[in-house]
């Protein structure tokens, strides 16, 4: 299928484009031989040689003779991305904690820290100050130079400038997080919705690697979703990503703070799961996980207590599958604790109720493989996207 | 925002890319001066001159001195796309009729025909035969050469080969429409979902011109939707587009043939509108339109009879807005008959219930400006996309 051209191409763009292509390949797929790079990018060997030589001269990659030789003749040199050569800072802001990491070229975590948030420490300015302090400590410890910062926030984010328009569970409204981070750290700063970054991370480094059409759903206090469609992140007007958790699944359901009622979040978010399990309202994450772990061995009891929860989960997933035709759905955060039997049951329900799922021969539903690091890695990739394209 | 490179660029691609860019610009925006083409494409004047000279030599464009001169000096030549130079056949298959047209470069309809479908004439093979016969007649009348065929079908279509997987309201299953059309007409043939083509047409030539993020909803017997996201059509796995009409909005609603219940289609499709208006089950389109036209002048009566219908319409739209963050929603087919007062009311409901609508400063909801021709023009653009990219 051809694509419709939307902007002019110039000879000067070629080299930069191809350099970014090779660098990106190494970042995402790891060490490769020159021959493999040529095969995978479609560039000829002499172009690859020139690009790699230049990257090596700048210390961004190193080359060595592979230890295991394949076939006769001169072996193709192995090109290794150098983690410390390009480093970004990743920040994952959640309702109950902030996690930070330095991530190097190739996706390796070079240092990390985290701290808890409570209602009184969740104020934007205080959070920012702590991020800046910890950033300095992390950089000092790792002894690296940071090229950019990527941050994840649980709310409606304007991609162009990283304005957090509304993050209801943090009680943040119109916080210019991107501008603040950029200024305070003196770095290019990028901010995105947490579930969008979950989708990005699973797509590049997790359960959805190599799959072009993916929906990621994260359930924390709220429920959010991110979409990879035709191998690219789905964004709407001004770069906003959707609020999947506020899809109405039960028109006569509980009122939601968003102004609607019966939102998916109110039916399958943390509070709903706690209700379904019959746990106290303030049950901590560990208790919920332990309860689910125990239920996993009692199928009858599991279905009795979580049967209705599964129905609502399935209805929302059906809607997403019918709208977006993904090959794979990845469930993250709290949902990673759901027993496999329940996931199977939900998958069956989706297949029965979704004509698109049937057209696709059944959509797979799995839990996140990156688990707790998913948004941190997504935030790093958000920064790498920009850094590697212009390197 | 930079984009991530996914394939190699080569010098040979440049000229083809830029030629397609200019041709596309002329096709979509109509006659332009060389100066405007340079400004809009970002190509320099000598490149534009070479490309336009070449197109003129091949009869694809003509040049003339503009009648109205602006400013002093030598006027920039006006470049006019020649409709007969590149012609495609567009086919719009609906539940109750087939419409066909020859569409020339620039989007002009050069000839058209249509015929009604009934249950007994809706069989795929018979429909195909009639399309082929009428195509020959149209071509003979217009005296043109056809470069490709684009077709619209109301169902789940696999874009890669134009297989109509399931078109429930036509009662078609696994019809290889793309392969059949291609073989019978000896032309490249492309098939897509009708609502996807509605979105494409409104985006290029209708109410959504120049808007990057658009949702189009068409309500005929069924309800379908197409999405333009970041200026490109949204497609999922294998090029399938979503079945927006089968989003569940009323979990305890009427059973739907798709295996689910309370689908949006069952709540706001033609049958639902007929129920809400209290008309006989088999009321023809004209009677529905007349009834709506009359209600438009009686606001109280309108809200009494269509208030609940509006609620369901709004809930589905909220879900789409919350998921896809469009700038504009275009309502097509039967929905174009809805009174403006009702559309305003629905817009208000969406604003109240959707946090994304509020983040975007309110999403506009309008009715289709291309009305009955929307899918025909969309089918033509589907074919032009391919033809102009390789011309």
XYZ file of C-alpha atoms in Angstrom:
782
model
C 0.000 0.000 0.000
C 1.459 3.347 -0.986
C 1.321 6.304 1.318
C 0.153 9.764 0.417
C 3.025 12.266 0.442
C 2.385 15.269 2.651
C 5.674 17.130 2.614
C 8.559 17.701 0.277
C 11.711 15.586 0.460
C 15.161 17.078 -0.120
C 18.538 15.460 -0.691
C 19.872 16.876 2.641
C 17.144 14.980 4.499
C 18.376 11.642 3.237
C 21.513 11.220 5.328
C 19.842 12.418 8.533
C 16.877 10.159 7.885
C 19.016 7.088 7.284
C 21.269 7.803 10.248
C 18.224 8.053 12.513
C 16.895 4.825 11.009
C 20.086 2.896 11.853
C 20.390 4.398 15.320
C 16.750 3.630 16.095
C 17.176 0.050 14.905
C 20.151 -0.453 17.229
C 18.316 1.191 20.113
C 15.213 -0.976 19.774
C 16.640 -4.303 18.582
C 20.058 -4.260 20.253
C 23.446 -5.296 18.830
C 23.308 -6.200 15.134
C 25.858 -7.079 12.482
C 26.396 -4.576 9.688
C 24.916 -7.173 7.343
C 21.756 -7.434 9.438
C 21.448 -3.649 9.585
C 21.690 -3.502 5.806
C 19.084 -6.232 5.376
C 16.668 -4.744 7.906
C 16.905 -1.108 6.808
C 17.142 -1.770 3.076
C 20.254 0.437 2.878
C 23.261 -0.836 0.961
C 26.432 -1.957 2.703
C 28.509 1.076 1.808
C 25.880 3.439 3.211
C 25.704 1.349 6.395
C 29.506 1.411 6.656
C 29.657 5.193 6.350
C 26.860 5.703 8.898
C 28.275 3.210 11.404
C 31.830 4.576 11.047
C 30.498 8.014 11.850
C 28.501 6.777 14.860
C 31.572 4.877 16.108
C 33.761 7.963 15.764
C 31.305 9.821 17.980
C 31.313 6.985 20.532
C 27.623 6.217 20.046
C 28.322 2.649 18.959
C 31.300 0.286 19.267
C 32.193 -2.466 16.831
C 33.682 -5.855 17.452
C 34.217 -9.123 15.662
C 31.379 -11.461 16.721
C 32.557 -14.331 18.943
C 30.396 -16.866 17.167
C 31.201 -16.881 13.473
C 28.593 -17.953 10.983
C 29.619 -19.296 7.589
C 32.926 -18.904 5.838
C 34.597 -15.662 4.773
C 35.209 -12.463 6.650
C 32.684 -12.072 9.482
C 30.367 -9.056 9.477
C 31.278 -6.725 12.323
C 28.882 -6.581 15.267
C 27.631 -3.050 16.023
C 26.860 -2.417 19.722
C 24.941 0.632 20.959
C 26.821 2.276 23.851
C 24.347 2.833 26.709
C 26.212 5.762 28.253
C 26.561 7.598 24.940
C 22.920 8.696 24.857
C 21.058 8.852 28.172
C 17.603 10.171 28.966
C 15.811 10.757 32.241
C 12.451 9.015 32.640
C 9.878 10.152 35.202
C 6.735 8.187 36.063
C 4.271 10.232 38.122
C 1.491 8.145 39.625
C -1.190 8.800 42.194
C 0.738 7.159 45.034
C 4.382 7.437 43.930
C 6.945 8.945 41.621
C 9.577 6.726 40.012
C 12.592 7.996 38.066
C 15.296 6.307 36.038
C 18.251 7.100 33.815
C 17.884 5.011 30.670
C 20.706 4.497 28.199
C 20.794 3.863 24.459
C 19.467 0.326 23.988
C 16.957 0.676 26.831
C 19.153 -0.282 29.775
C 18.279 1.273 33.151
C 21.472 2.902 34.487
C 20.091 4.143 37.805
C 16.741 4.606 39.487
C 14.886 5.958 42.509
C 11.321 6.402 43.719
C 9.307 7.902 46.567
C 5.748 7.754 47.841
C 3.153 10.485 47.328
C 0.403 11.357 49.753
C -2.407 13.885 49.372
C -0.274 16.616 50.995
C 2.910 15.959 48.975
C 1.073 15.611 45.680
C 1.147 19.341 44.950
C 2.726 19.992 41.537
C 5.491 22.388 42.679
C 6.659 20.106 45.485
C 6.694 17.119 43.154
C 8.783 19.100 40.672
C 11.335 20.129 43.285
C 11.817 16.546 44.387
C 12.206 15.398 40.785
C 14.929 17.997 40.193
C 16.820 17.104 43.400
C 16.703 13.403 42.626
C 17.725 13.972 39.048
C 20.931 15.634 40.192
C 21.675 12.760 42.550
C 21.021 10.158 39.861
C 23.237 11.921 37.334
C 26.048 12.314 39.838
C 25.903 8.648 40.799
C 25.825 7.384 37.215
C 28.356 9.924 35.929
C 26.540 10.441 32.655
C 25.226 13.323 30.609
C 21.462 13.495 30.076
C 20.079 14.468 26.660
C 16.387 14.919 27.448
C 13.646 14.104 29.901
C 10.431 12.164 29.273
C 7.617 12.123 31.810
C 4.430 10.131 32.296
C 1.348 11.639 33.959
C -2.024 10.011 34.679
C -4.249 12.527 32.921
C -5.169 14.485 29.823
C -1.887 15.855 28.433
C -1.341 18.234 25.526
C 1.607 16.714 23.688
C 2.823 19.881 21.997
C 4.034 21.499 25.235
C 3.447 18.916 27.975
C 0.604 20.779 29.651
C -1.230 18.458 32.045
C -4.721 19.704 31.371
C -6.527 17.547 33.908
C -5.185 14.716 36.091
C -8.208 14.132 38.303
C -6.750 11.407 40.519
C -3.720 13.637 41.246
C -6.018 16.645 41.569
C -3.865 18.537 39.082
C -5.408 21.038 36.666
C -3.534 22.936 33.946
C -0.051 22.153 35.245
C 2.614 23.173 32.652
C 4.739 20.146 33.565
C 6.674 20.099 30.289
C 7.669 23.752 30.561
C 8.586 23.413 34.237
C 10.714 20.296 33.764
C 12.444 21.781 30.726
C 13.324 24.964 32.566
C 14.286 23.396 35.897
C 16.503 20.727 34.334
C 17.631 22.828 31.359
C 16.783 19.939 29.040
C 14.297 19.274 26.250
C 11.279 17.861 28.110
C 8.397 15.766 26.803
C 5.280 14.729 28.704
C 2.588 12.241 27.745
C -0.361 10.399 29.161
C 0.677 7.366 31.228
C -1.345 4.793 29.328
C -0.083 6.105 25.997
C 3.436 5.480 27.284
C 2.393 2.047 28.536
C 1.336 1.210 24.984
C 4.609 2.581 23.585
C 6.755 0.560 26.008
C 4.896 -2.709 25.475
C 5.107 -2.129 21.735
C 8.876 -1.535 21.728
C 10.081 -3.717 24.583
C 7.243 -5.812 25.997
C 4.407 -8.166 25.192
C 3.448 -6.301 22.005
C 6.890 -6.238 20.378
C 6.602 -6.432 16.608
C 2.801 -6.137 16.625
C 1.429 -3.198 14.621
C -2.001 -2.797 16.208
C -2.172 -2.875 19.978
C -4.368 -1.530 22.752
C -2.833 -1.149 26.216
C -5.118 -0.723 29.227
C -3.722 0.291 32.595
C -5.804 0.139 35.766
C -4.461 1.995 38.728
C -6.754 4.243 40.733
C -8.113 5.263 37.345
C -8.297 3.327 34.104
C -6.428 4.608 31.055
C -5.617 3.321 27.637
C -3.063 3.825 24.907
C -3.264 2.692 21.315
C -0.677 1.737 18.719
C -2.359 1.764 15.326
C -0.543 0.791 12.121
C 2.719 0.819 14.065
C 2.309 4.403 15.366
C 0.829 5.902 18.523
C -2.747 7.085 18.119
C -3.277 10.714 19.038
C -6.082 13.145 18.389
C -6.442 16.920 18.231
C -3.361 18.763 19.545
C -1.740 15.431 20.398
C -4.243 14.564 23.085
C -4.737 10.866 23.667
C -8.052 9.404 24.621
C -9.587 8.808 28.008
C -10.584 5.195 27.531
C -11.552 4.902 31.196
C -14.366 7.380 30.650
C -16.111 5.379 27.989
C -19.650 4.806 29.269
C -20.358 1.095 29.636
C -23.270 1.234 32.090
C -25.486 4.255 31.390
C -27.368 3.795 34.680
C -24.164 3.148 36.679
C -22.441 5.156 39.405
C -21.746 8.860 38.849
C -18.143 9.609 37.838
C -16.185 12.749 38.751
C -15.815 13.439 35.019
C -19.447 14.525 34.790
C -20.701 11.297 33.265
C -21.942 8.106 34.884
C -21.255 4.411 34.503
C -17.777 5.077 33.111
C -15.593 2.017 32.521
C -13.273 3.287 35.258
C -16.081 3.210 37.837
C -16.887 -0.399 36.850
C -13.401 -1.929 36.542
C -10.982 0.437 38.314
C -9.289 -0.265 41.638
C -12.334 0.722 43.712
C -14.613 -1.552 41.670
C -12.209 -4.475 42.035
C -12.032 -3.909 45.792
C -15.851 -3.887 45.946
C -16.110 -7.064 43.892
C -13.582 -8.807 46.151
C -15.436 -7.632 49.271
C -12.285 -6.011 50.709
C -12.243 -2.831 52.847
C -12.315 0.404 50.789
C -8.716 1.283 51.634
C -7.214 -2.166 51.024
C -3.621 -1.661 49.861
C -2.367 -3.047 46.546
C -0.610 -5.980 48.286
C -3.816 -7.184 49.892
C -5.717 -7.019 46.607
C -2.939 -8.951 44.877
C -2.853 -11.608 47.620
C -6.626 -12.070 47.439
C -6.502 -12.456 43.641
C -3.569 -14.851 43.937
C -5.567 -17.043 46.305
C -8.697 -16.931 44.119
C -6.629 -18.137 41.188
C -6.674 -21.632 42.683
C -10.462 -21.662 43.271
C -12.148 -21.332 39.856
C -15.756 -21.589 41.109
C -15.233 -19.009 43.839
C -13.341 -16.799 41.372
C -16.215 -16.723 38.886
C -18.773 -16.187 41.606
C -17.026 -13.144 42.986
C -15.561 -11.657 39.823
C -18.077 -12.837 37.209
C -19.827 -9.477 36.972
C -16.535 -7.560 37.079
C -15.409 -9.705 34.131
C -18.580 -8.810 32.220
C -17.881 -5.081 32.506
C -14.245 -5.593 31.646
C -15.338 -7.557 28.563
C -17.903 -4.972 27.418
C -15.299 -2.205 27.465
C -12.789 -4.414 25.671
C -15.408 -5.368 23.051
C -15.983 -1.694 22.337
C -12.278 -1.057 21.951
C -11.790 -4.090 19.727
C -14.812 -3.156 17.591
C -13.475 0.370 17.183
C -9.758 -0.167 16.791
C -9.265 -3.719 15.443
C -6.120 -4.486 17.460
C -4.246 -7.772 17.093
C -3.433 -7.759 20.794
C -4.730 -6.185 24.015
C -2.241 -5.764 26.885
C -3.619 -5.330 30.404
C -1.325 -3.454 32.784
C -0.920 -2.213 36.362
C -3.480 -3.749 38.709
C -4.829 -5.933 35.907
C -1.523 -7.854 35.812
C -2.703 -9.454 39.065
C -5.874 -10.900 37.501
C -5.828 -14.727 37.484
C -5.178 -16.324 34.060
C -8.533 -18.122 34.272
C -10.327 -14.787 34.472
C -8.381 -13.401 31.502
C -9.358 -16.512 29.501
C -12.994 -16.000 30.462
C -12.868 -12.335 29.408
C -11.204 -13.310 26.102
C -14.083 -15.735 25.412
C -16.686 -13.085 26.187
C -14.999 -10.627 23.828
C -14.910 -13.190 21.044
C -18.614 -13.963 21.495
C -19.704 -10.329 21.532
C -17.343 -8.706 19.020
C -17.764 -9.234 15.284
C -14.405 -7.578 14.710
C -12.703 -10.072 17.023
C -14.246 -12.856 14.942
C -13.163 -11.188 11.688
C -9.604 -11.075 13.028
C -9.750 -14.726 14.083
C -9.879 -13.776 17.758
C -8.018 -10.940 19.468
C -5.402 -12.025 22.016
C -5.602 -10.540 25.526
C -2.506 -10.768 27.750
C -1.111 -9.080 30.839
C 1.816 -6.658 30.705
C 5.280 -8.211 30.668
C 7.014 -4.996 31.789
C 4.701 -4.683 34.803
C 5.820 -1.914 37.151
C 8.440 -0.448 34.806
C 6.136 -0.078 31.843
C 5.472 3.667 32.155
C 9.036 4.465 33.129
C 10.301 2.703 29.998
C 7.578 4.400 27.975
C 8.634 7.820 29.271
C 12.236 7.015 28.291
C 11.135 6.050 24.780
C 9.168 9.285 24.493
C 12.430 11.185 25.034
C 14.485 8.813 22.846
C 12.050 9.292 19.942
C 13.033 12.937 19.803
C 16.681 12.578 20.735
C 17.518 9.841 18.239
C 15.681 11.523 15.379
C 17.889 14.594 15.617
C 21.166 13.037 16.812
C 7.272 16.907 16.470
C 9.681 14.619 14.612
C 8.582 11.314 13.192
C 10.337 8.025 13.670
C 11.828 6.742 10.413
C 10.690 3.241 9.505
C 12.147 2.683 6.054
C 15.162 3.720 4.056
C 15.044 6.667 1.667
C 16.898 6.621 -1.641
C 17.676 9.412 -4.114
C 15.476 7.731 -6.790
C 12.470 8.080 -4.463
C 12.801 11.863 -4.355
C 11.514 12.755 -7.781
C 8.609 10.296 -7.638
C 7.718 11.517 -4.155
C 7.727 15.174 -5.142
C 5.812 14.537 -8.370
C 3.111 12.710 -6.414
C 3.056 15.569 -3.895
C 2.380 18.187 -6.594
C -0.173 16.040 -8.396
C -2.003 15.300 -5.152
C -2.051 18.989 -4.255
C -3.627 19.876 -7.606
C -6.124 17.028 -7.301
C -7.284 18.022 -3.826
C -7.010 21.819 -3.898
C -7.711 22.519 -7.558
C -5.976 24.980 -9.914
C -2.941 26.669 -8.330
C -0.245 29.009 -9.545
C 3.270 27.646 -9.759
C 4.174 30.072 -6.979
C 1.433 28.712 -4.709
C 2.524 25.136 -5.437
C 6.072 26.059 -4.446
C 4.915 27.744 -1.247
C 2.559 24.933 -0.247
C 4.864 22.013 -1.000
C 8.078 23.609 0.170
C 9.744 22.740 -3.157
C 11.757 25.393 -4.949
C 10.538 27.035 -8.151
C 12.891 25.239 -10.490
C 11.803 21.851 -9.139
C 8.153 22.872 -9.516
C 8.825 24.039 -13.067
C 10.441 20.735 -14.043
C 7.642 18.690 -12.468
C 4.842 20.797 -13.974
C 6.477 20.832 -17.429
C 6.623 17.084 -17.328
C 2.982 16.769 -16.212
C 1.922 19.212 -18.944
C 3.808 17.250 -21.581
C 1.854 14.180 -20.548
C -1.433 16.088 -20.698
C -2.136 15.653 -16.989
C -2.185 19.414 -16.403
C -2.572 22.479 -18.593
C -1.080 25.906 -17.918
C -2.473 29.302 -18.650
C -1.870 32.915 -17.708
C -4.297 33.788 -14.917
C -7.061 36.185 -15.975
C -6.816 38.202 -12.781
C -3.295 39.478 -12.287
C -1.993 40.186 -8.830
C 0.865 42.619 -8.302
C 3.362 43.803 -10.876
C 5.867 41.730 -12.823
C 5.398 38.552 -14.811
C 2.386 36.600 -13.517
C 2.897 33.086 -12.169
C 1.297 30.564 -14.540
C -1.876 28.883 -13.358
C -1.653 25.070 -13.342
C -4.957 23.292 -14.027
C -5.505 19.581 -13.463
C -7.134 17.996 -16.543
C -10.130 15.940 -15.364
C -10.095 13.520 -18.296
C -6.370 12.806 -17.971
C -6.792 10.593 -14.916
C -10.192 8.995 -14.354
C -11.288 6.422 -11.795
C -14.498 4.449 -11.402
C -16.236 4.785 -8.044
C -18.802 2.249 -6.835
C -20.995 2.756 -3.763
C -22.761 -0.453 -2.728
C -25.527 0.135 -0.181
C -28.254 -2.030 1.240
C -30.931 -0.617 -1.055
C -28.982 0.639 -4.064
C -25.739 0.733 -5.994
C -24.416 4.041 -7.313
C -21.501 4.403 -9.713
C -19.587 7.355 -11.092
C -16.597 8.205 -13.227
C -14.529 10.755 -11.343
C -11.780 12.797 -12.966
C -8.587 14.359 -11.638
C -9.674 17.217 -9.383
C -12.743 15.350 -8.153
C -15.234 16.215 -10.882
C -17.978 13.659 -11.584
C -17.861 12.928 -15.344
C -20.781 10.497 -15.495
C -22.963 8.499 -13.136
C -25.689 5.901 -12.791
C -27.487 3.976 -10.046
C -30.034 1.230 -9.542
C -32.088 -0.170 -6.690
C -31.303 -3.383 -4.830
C -33.876 -5.729 -3.358
C -33.307 -8.847 -1.298
C -33.371 -11.030 -4.441
C -31.000 -8.835 -6.504
C -28.541 -8.301 -3.679
C -26.596 -11.491 -4.431
C -22.902 -10.687 -4.891
C -22.451 -12.218 -8.371
C -25.495 -10.470 -9.804
C -24.398 -7.145 -8.329
C -20.967 -7.605 -9.884
C -22.402 -8.351 -13.345
C -24.503 -5.212 -13.253
C -21.515 -3.122 -12.136
C -19.429 -4.413 -15.045
C -22.212 -3.759 -17.604
C -22.811 -0.253 -16.337
C -19.104 0.486 -16.199
C -18.828 -0.241 -19.920
C -21.782 2.019 -20.672
C -20.372 4.849 -18.544
C -16.951 4.634 -20.153
C -18.437 4.589 -23.642
C -20.575 7.637 -22.911
C -17.769 9.642 -21.348
C -15.126 8.511 -23.831
C -12.403 8.267 -21.226
C -9.889 5.719 -20.060
C -10.249 4.424 -16.502
C -7.147 3.951 -14.354
C -8.568 2.077 -11.364
C -11.745 1.262 -9.490
C -12.599 2.098 -5.875
C -15.584 0.548 -4.131
C -17.458 1.156 -0.895
C -19.203 -1.666 0.975
C -21.210 -1.514 4.217
C -19.292 -4.107 6.191
C -16.030 -5.418 7.568
C -13.507 -5.210 4.713
C -9.921 -6.452 4.576
C -8.077 -3.620 2.865
C -5.163 -5.656 1.547
C -7.265 -7.531 -1.023
C -10.761 -6.055 -0.753
C -12.344 -9.124 0.810
C -15.749 -8.237 2.261
C -15.549 -10.379 5.352
C -19.004 -9.675 6.692
C -21.639 -7.202 5.439
C -24.577 -8.243 7.601
C -27.171 -5.840 6.194
C -26.340 -7.020 2.670
C -26.161 -10.616 3.914
C -22.751 -10.984 2.285
C -20.070 -13.155 3.872
C -16.502 -13.552 2.604
C -17.115 -11.984 -0.798
C -13.779 -11.372 -2.615
C -15.128 -8.139 -4.107
C -11.699 -6.613 -4.754
C -10.445 -9.649 -6.661
C -13.701 -9.966 -8.621
C -13.823 -6.309 -9.640
C -10.147 -6.307 -10.576
C -10.534 -9.356 -12.776
C -13.861 -8.446 -14.377
C -12.827 -4.877 -15.202
C -9.139 -5.648 -15.771
C -8.220 -2.724 -13.509
C -6.502 -2.266 -10.157
C -9.390 -2.480 -7.658
C -9.613 -1.223 -4.099
C -12.430 -1.819 -1.623
C -13.045 -0.240 1.766
C -15.676 0.086 4.444
C -18.325 2.665 3.549
C -17.967 4.797 6.669
C -14.181 4.865 6.305
C -14.717 6.298 2.828
C -17.281 8.738 4.210
C -14.589 10.036 6.559
C -12.065 10.259 3.714
C -14.446 12.201 1.453
C -15.521 14.666 4.154
C -11.855 15.152 5.036
C -10.758 15.899 1.467
C -13.828 17.547 -0.042
C -16.481 18.144 2.582
C -17.215 19.516 6.035
C -13.916 18.302 7.492
C -11.593 19.810 4.884
C -8.293 20.821 6.449
C -9.108 19.261 9.827
C -6.626 16.638 11.022
C -8.761 14.727 13.509
C -12.247 13.787 12.435
C -14.850 11.139 13.184
C -17.495 10.448 10.539
C -20.641 8.540 11.514
C -23.022 7.261 8.878
C -26.455 5.904 9.752
C -28.195 3.925 7.086
C -29.821 0.606 7.943
C -26.724 0.074 10.065
C -24.463 2.591 11.794
C -20.824 2.805 10.780
C -17.940 5.094 11.495
C -14.682 6.175 9.956
C -11.839 8.028 11.610
C -9.186 10.426 10.361
C -6.494 10.677 13.021
C -3.472 12.971 12.656
C -4.459 13.572 9.043
C -4.516 9.858 8.101
C -7.236 7.205 8.012
C -7.322 5.020 11.112
C -7.071 1.324 10.393
C -6.334 -1.666 12.560
C -4.986 -5.159 12.005
C -4.784 -6.128 8.308
C -6.316 -2.767 7.365
C -9.644 -3.513 8.970
C -11.572 -0.472 10.153
C -13.733 -0.485 13.210
C -17.375 -1.311 13.638
C -18.392 1.756 15.592
C -22.070 0.784 15.325
C -21.408 -2.271 17.448
C -20.063 -0.392 20.423
C -22.290 -1.392 23.355
C -24.062 1.653 24.795
C -26.946 -0.084 26.588
C -25.811 -3.401 28.068
C -29.401 -4.453 28.806
C -30.675 -3.264 25.395
C -32.068 -5.187 22.441
C -30.126 -8.155 21.082
C -28.107 -7.372 17.956
C -27.405 -9.784 15.101
C -23.685 -9.359 15.832
C -23.967 -11.525 18.946
C -23.982 -8.630 21.384
C -26.833 -6.556 22.759
C -27.569 -2.864 23.172
C -25.243 -1.938 20.296
C -25.233 1.719 19.268
C -26.734 0.659 15.939
C -29.767 -0.860 17.660
C -30.281 2.393 19.600
C -29.690 5.030 16.912
C -29.908 3.245 13.529
C -32.763 3.630 11.054
C -35.062 1.183 12.899
C -34.514 3.008 16.217
C -35.262 6.372 14.630
C -38.456 4.974 13.077
C -39.490 3.617 16.500
C -38.761 6.935 18.206
C -40.807 8.806 15.591
C -43.677 6.338 15.952
C -43.697 5.578 12.205
C -44.542 2.183 10.674
C -41.608 -0.277 10.618
C -41.212 -0.074 6.845
C -41.464 3.716 6.540
C -39.383 4.753 3.524
C -36.542 7.280 3.815
C -38.676 10.085 2.373
C -41.339 9.692 5.047
C -38.720 9.729 7.835
C -37.154 12.860 6.382
C -40.518 14.595 6.039
C -41.426 13.795 9.651
C -38.077 15.147 10.895
C -38.455 18.219 8.726
C -41.827 18.951 10.297
C -40.569 18.349 13.846
C -37.794 20.884 13.238
C -40.362 23.645 13.648
C -41.820 22.249 16.918
C -38.992 22.234 19.507
C -41.073 20.900 22.409
C -42.554 18.079 20.398
C -39.106 17.339 18.944
C -37.514 16.902 22.369
C -40.417 14.862 23.654
C -40.242 12.366 20.846
C -36.498 12.310 20.202
C -35.095 13.172 23.642
C -34.175 9.591 24.481
C -32.850 8.958 20.975
C -30.610 12.013 21.474
C -29.326 10.584 24.758
C -28.164 7.376 23.099
C -26.674 9.292 20.219
C -24.797 11.472 22.723
C -23.499 8.543 24.794
C -21.988 6.895 21.739
C -20.493 10.195 20.587
C -19.047 10.821 24.080
C -17.310 7.472 23.928
C -15.856 8.233 20.524
C -14.734 11.706 21.573
C -13.203 10.374 24.796
C -11.314 7.734 22.852
C -10.246 9.566 19.723
C -10.102 13.289 20.600
C -11.454 14.547 17.272
C -11.777 18.243 16.502
C -14.956 17.590 14.519
C -17.660 14.920 14.243
C -19.526 14.668 10.934
C -22.921 12.934 10.908
C -23.893 11.421 7.558
C -26.632 9.551 5.691
C -29.909 9.489 7.611
C -28.416 11.723 10.322
C -28.213 14.606 7.829
C -31.997 14.832 8.204
C -31.828 15.480 11.972
C -33.097 18.981 12.881
C -30.354 21.503 13.810
C -31.955 21.929 17.263
C -31.440 18.251 17.985
C -27.796 18.391 16.859
C -27.252 21.380 19.193
C -28.819 19.453 22.064
C -26.590 16.432 21.379
C -23.525 18.692 21.210
C -24.387 20.091 24.655
C -24.835 16.611 26.117
C -21.456 15.536 24.746
C -19.767 18.580 26.232
C -21.313 17.897 29.637
C -20.402 14.236 29.714
C -16.991 14.202 28.018
C -13.865 15.471 29.769
C -11.984 15.239 26.490
C -14.532 17.487 24.794
C -13.931 20.009 27.571
C -10.126 19.678 27.261
C -10.466 20.427 23.552
C -12.677 23.425 24.229
C -15.748 21.623 22.876
C -15.912 19.274 19.924
C -17.988 20.482 16.955
C -20.722 18.204 15.612
C -22.082 18.907 12.118
C -23.987 17.076 9.401
C -22.351 15.909 6.179
C -22.012 18.491 3.429
C -21.531 15.885 0.688
C -24.725 14.070 1.702
C -25.666 11.344 -0.771
C -22.419 11.473 -2.747
C -20.134 11.095 0.243
C -19.294 7.399 -0.187
C -19.070 7.646 -3.952
C -16.517 10.457 -3.630
C -14.737 8.501 -0.905
C -14.502 5.432 -3.147
C -13.039 7.636 -5.893
C -10.423 9.021 -3.488
C -9.526 5.489 -2.419
C -8.614 4.739 -6.024
C -6.933 8.134 -6.602
C -4.699 7.603 -3.554
C -3.087 4.674 -5.295
C -3.212 5.993 -8.840
C -1.664 9.397 -8.092
C 1.087 7.963 -5.907
C 2.417 5.867 -8.765
C 1.552 8.060 -11.745
